Amino acid sequence: MIYFDYAATTPPYDEVIQTITEVMKRHYGNPSSIHRFGEEAQQLLTKAREVTAAALGVKPEEIIFTSGATESNNLAIKGAAFQYQSRGRHIVTVGTEHPSVLESCLQMRELGCEVTLLPVDREGHIDLNDLLQTVRKDTVLVSIMHVNNETGRVQLLEEIGPALKAHYPRVLLHVDGVQGFGKLPVDLKRWQADLYSLSAHKIRGPKGAGLLYVKEGLELFPLLAGGSQERGLRSGTENIPLLVGMAKAMRMASAQQQQYAEHVSALRDRLLERLSAIPVLEMNSGREAPHIVHVSHPGMKAEVILHSLEEQGFAVSTKSACSSKRPEPSRVLLEMGRDQAQASGGIRISLGAEHTDQDIDRLGEALEQIIHKLKPLERWT
Ligand code: PMP
């Protein structure tokens, strides 16, 4: 079975597994303890913070460790909205964001905030003028993802961030960076991001570890109250093994980013070329993120294609992992102007550095055969 679902999660690097095991065995102290075991754990935590900060080009004090990007996104959005409610109660985000962003915003709407969802065009991009016209004096936060997890479409943060800040210097910019880090260059200073979320398991680190970059000087209302770990922003005993594992994965991913992007984009282009020769398929992704190819077959249910591919030894996905068990069409594709049939027939193929030209060719061939064979039987529109 060949795994083509790297946007859902990735196999951890061997070095990460070894590091985590080693830390679990040898350094089980609580970093808040003041004996030697605690100090050892504290040193590991400090080092992990330095490494993750260096990978992002920020200061170690600006890193808040979390359990993953769902938590980071919740903390960024709700923490900023609660903290800065005296500035205003308007939040702006995009209709194609990850549920952890959208649902956090919608919870804030229940609590009295006004939330505006920006539309995207058929390529999944927001319009900068649209954003600038939507932001108001009472806007507290704008949350825009770097790379979309379903379609691999990339928002031009190097243009969006500076333009937003030039017009509205006090409005906070949060970026969900989960699908971009290690895949494309990340420049938080240039983007003028105030908050940036990351998850370890998308970059060959462990599940259950993530971080939130919080720009120096910014306050957030903590969502977890307790022992005041992580500068009081995220109480709870730090998961040292996973955080050290995440730091290792981030160091490796950022060192290999360019090489990764060259190799994986070439695989993506090979696959795109092959799939664009199948006339019935519609492309939802472009040559943007290296690792995501997304196509729709409007005459076939995505699950049918997925299960047929699985029988032939390929694991792909229909939508994002968190929503693929729900029967509704993809919200992201509907937002991009696709109709119900197109939004229900989406297949996401996400690539990793281990894949070869041969893997791509075998997958392309299998998909071609399935579409050819199933077409007369499985039409549902
Ligand atoms: N944002 C995006 C863009 C994602 O792809 C994901 C993972 N599906 C998340 C947030 C949530 O990350 P985690 O699994 O670490 O909670």
XYZ file of N, CA, C and O in Angstrom, residues 76 79-81 83-84 87 92 139-143 164-165 168-175 192-195 215 218-220:
124
model
N -5.156 31.367 19.550
C -4.896 32.615 18.810
C -6.185 33.425 18.667
O -6.212 34.624 18.972
N -8.203 33.727 22.276
C -7.333 34.454 23.214
C -7.211 35.918 22.824
O -7.241 36.803 23.682
N -7.081 36.202 21.512
C -6.955 37.596 21.054
C -8.303 38.312 21.170
O -8.371 39.463 21.605
N -9.381 37.612 20.791
C -10.702 38.262 20.821
C -11.088 38.640 22.256
O -11.595 39.734 22.500
N -8.948 39.045 24.831
C -7.979 39.989 25.392
C -8.205 41.422 24.908
O -8.065 42.368 25.652
N -8.531 41.530 23.613
C -8.583 42.873 23.021
C -10.013 43.335 22.739
O -10.246 44.127 21.829
N -10.824 46.939 22.093
C -10.503 47.542 20.781
C -11.650 47.371 19.798
O -11.760 48.093 18.826
N -12.224 38.899 11.163
C -12.314 38.588 9.724
C -11.535 37.318 9.456
O -10.393 37.168 9.903
N -12.112 46.097 13.967
C -11.631 44.729 13.693
C -10.459 44.436 14.625
O -9.508 45.220 14.694
N -10.554 43.316 15.321
C -9.490 42.947 16.263
C -8.481 42.045 15.570
O -7.271 42.176 15.754
N -8.993 41.116 14.771
C -8.139 40.040 14.276
C -8.549 39.651 12.864
O -9.742 39.572 12.547
N -7.518 39.374 12.046
C -7.738 38.781 10.723
C -7.013 37.450 10.737
O -5.835 37.383 11.110
N -7.705 36.365 10.373
C -7.067 35.046 10.373
C -7.106 34.472 8.961
O -8.179 34.264 8.391
N -2.282 44.909 4.788
C -3.194 44.990 5.936
C -2.613 45.912 7.008
O -3.292 46.810 7.522
N -1.317 45.710 7.298
C -0.688 46.483 8.376
C -0.505 47.956 7.998
O -0.540 48.823 8.861
N -4.099 49.159 8.528
C -4.639 48.931 9.885
C -3.553 48.364 10.786
O -3.536 47.162 11.075
N -2.620 49.201 11.259
C -1.475 48.679 12.023
C -1.863 47.939 13.303
O -1.118 47.076 13.762
N -3.029 48.267 13.887
C -3.385 47.656 15.168
C -4.149 46.341 15.023
O -4.348 45.618 16.003
N -4.574 46.039 13.809
C -5.320 44.777 13.617
C -4.327 43.617 13.642
O -3.283 43.666 12.996
N -4.648 42.588 14.404
C -3.734 41.450 14.533
C -3.915 40.498 13.360
O -5.039 40.248 12.915
N -2.786 39.961 12.886
C -2.841 38.985 11.790
C -2.427 37.611 12.314
O -1.311 37.431 12.811
N -3.356 36.662 12.212
C -3.054 35.272 12.567
C -2.956 34.445 11.296
O -3.793 34.569 10.404
N -1.940 33.593 11.238
C -1.764 32.709 10.081
C -1.766 31.261 10.565
O -0.980 30.892 11.436
N 4.475 40.107 8.407
C 4.027 40.910 9.551
C 2.960 40.178 10.359
O 1.976 40.781 10.823
N 3.158 38.867 10.488
C 2.216 38.055 11.263
C 2.419 38.297 12.752
O 3.551 38.453 13.216
N 1.327 38.342 13.487
C 1.390 38.482 14.944
C 1.274 37.125 15.617
O 1.726 36.933 16.739
N 0.589 36.217 14.943
C 0.304 34.895 15.516
C 0.432 33.873 14.387
O -0.011 34.142 13.256
N 3.739 37.130 18.837
C 4.703 38.224 18.690
C 4.931 38.945 20.014
O 3.973 39.183 20.769
N 2.578 41.071 22.641
C 1.160 40.748 22.482
C 0.665 39.954 23.691
O 1.370 39.079 24.179
N -0.522 40.275 24.142
C -1.118 39.519 25.252
C -2.252 38.677 24.690
O -2.904 39.087 23.730
N -2.484 37.524 25.289
C -3.655 36.720 24.916
C -4.350 36.309 26.193
O -3.690 36.065 27.212
